[in-house]
């Protein structure tokens, strides 16, 4: 059990972290991500610049934390919904739909989030093994349920399947950015889900 002082310090750090995220997202929504500097975020959050960098090394890291926090806050409801669905296909369609609709509400923020996550997915550095949170928790649930029902291969590393999930998600979202007037959400999601489940074979 943690000492009281330690728990108090953790609560204070979490409060500061959320304060920074809230201030940054408010600035991003008003001015656009690219127009906002780390110095402006520090000033809006009323923290020293060094303190800000102790929490987040970049704007993209703040965006990642914001959306991961949003996923985490809703993860229990979404996991409960995933467990009610009958198969991996329907679970993927459900979660891709949730994510695509989120992208449509905050396109610039989601673009930065996905670029940041792709850097993590394609990194050659060893994972720190930290507890799964946010989107990673939802991906883990889909993979676990799919492997338990023998719809997904169990001989593949979960990290590989999670990476495939994120690439399939990008395939579903990318046409929205490239050709927004022609974007067909249903078709894009179906193609990406089928690609994840069946690969590129005929």
XYZ file of N, CA and C in Angstrom, residues 9-28 41 44-47 51-52 54-56 61-75 133-134:
141
model
N 1.097 12.926 -3.836
C 1.965 13.380 -4.915
C 1.461 12.877 -6.265
N 1.004 11.614 -6.315
C 0.479 11.058 -7.565
C -0.773 11.798 -8.010
N -1.640 12.122 -7.068
C -2.865 12.870 -7.404
C -2.513 14.262 -7.924
N -1.519 14.888 -7.308
C -1.096 16.229 -7.725
C -0.511 16.183 -9.137
N 0.303 15.165 -9.424
C 0.891 15.021 -10.757
C -0.186 14.771 -11.806
N -1.167 13.941 -11.470
C -2.244 13.656 -12.417
C -3.085 14.901 -12.664
N -3.327 15.685 -11.616
C -4.085 16.931 -11.778
C -3.330 17.902 -12.686
N -2.013 17.998 -12.513
C -1.199 18.883 -13.361
C -1.215 18.397 -14.805
N -1.130 17.103 -14.981
C -1.142 16.516 -16.320
C -2.447 16.838 -17.035
N -3.559 16.649 -16.342
C -4.865 16.923 -16.946
C -5.043 18.419 -17.210
N -4.512 19.255 -16.330
C -4.588 20.706 -16.519
C -3.862 21.114 -17.798
N -2.692 20.527 -18.034
C -1.927 20.821 -19.248
C -2.698 20.360 -20.485
N -3.232 19.149 -20.429
C -3.983 18.603 -21.567
C -5.179 19.494 -21.893
N -5.926 19.882 -20.865
C -7.119 20.716 -21.069
C -6.750 22.050 -21.703
N -5.692 22.684 -21.191
C -5.259 23.979 -21.734
C -4.804 23.831 -23.184
N -4.036 22.772 -23.465
C -3.509 22.567 -24.812
C -4.628 22.314 -25.822
N -5.570 21.438 -25.480
C -6.648 21.103 -26.415
C -7.517 22.326 -26.683
N -7.736 23.156 -25.664
C -8.481 24.395 -25.861
C -7.781 25.292 -26.879
N -6.461 25.396 -26.779
C -5.687 26.189 -27.740
C -5.736 25.561 -29.135
N -5.598 24.236 -29.205
C -5.639 23.551 -30.502
C -6.976 23.793 -31.207
N 1.305 26.827 -24.612
C 0.633 25.821 -23.775
C 1.052 25.977 -22.322
N -0.717 29.008 -20.901
C -2.152 28.778 -20.689
C -2.407 27.850 -19.509
N -1.506 26.887 -19.310
C -1.661 25.934 -18.198
C -1.071 26.464 -16.901
N -0.383 27.623 -16.976
C 0.238 28.244 -15.813
C 1.273 27.322 -15.175
N 2.136 26.774 -16.050
C 3.257 25.952 -15.567
C 4.533 26.434 -16.237
N 8.626 22.349 -16.676
C 7.626 21.441 -16.106
C 6.791 20.806 -17.210
N 6.404 21.627 -18.189
C 5.624 21.106 -19.317
C 6.379 19.993 -20.024
N 8.663 18.114 -18.853
C 8.763 16.929 -17.990
C 7.573 16.002 -18.181
N 6.421 16.585 -18.498
C 5.209 15.794 -18.718
C 5.085 15.348 -20.173
N 5.353 16.251 -21.106
C 5.134 15.971 -22.527
C 6.275 16.553 -23.358
N 2.553 14.504 -28.366
C 2.451 13.680 -27.160
C 1.260 14.115 -26.309
N 0.967 15.410 -26.306
C -0.205 15.911 -25.579
C -1.484 15.420 -26.249
N -1.525 15.488 -27.577
C -2.688 14.986 -28.320
C -2.902 13.509 -28.030
N -1.810 12.743 -28.043
C -1.909 11.312 -27.756
C -2.489 11.085 -26.364
N -1.990 11.838 -25.381
C -2.475 11.692 -24.010
C -3.952 12.077 -23.897
N -4.345 13.124 -24.606
C -5.744 13.575 -24.585
C -6.688 12.503 -25.124
N -6.349 11.940 -26.284
C -7.245 10.947 -26.868
C -7.180 9.621 -26.109
N -5.998 9.260 -25.609
C -5.907 8.057 -24.781
C -6.747 8.216 -23.509
N -6.721 9.414 -22.941
C -7.541 9.702 -21.759
C -9.022 9.574 -22.095
N -9.398 10.089 -23.279
C -10.795 9.986 -23.718
C -11.198 8.532 -23.905
N -10.314 7.745 -24.551
C -10.594 6.313 -24.719
C -10.705 5.624 -23.359
N -9.789 5.978 -22.454
C -9.775 5.343 -21.141
C -11.052 5.642 -20.378
N -11.517 6.886 -20.442
C -12.729 7.272 -19.717
C -13.952 6.495 -20.201
N -13.928 6.061 -21.469
C -15.080 5.356 -22.045
C -14.819 3.876 -22.269
N -13.642 3.398 -21.867
C -13.233 2.047 -22.236
C -14.124 0.958 -21.643
N -3.624 0.926 -21.859
C -4.662 1.910 -21.578
C -5.286 2.350 -22.887
N -6.406 3.030 -22.798
C -7.000 3.684 -23.947
C -7.259 2.776 -25.124
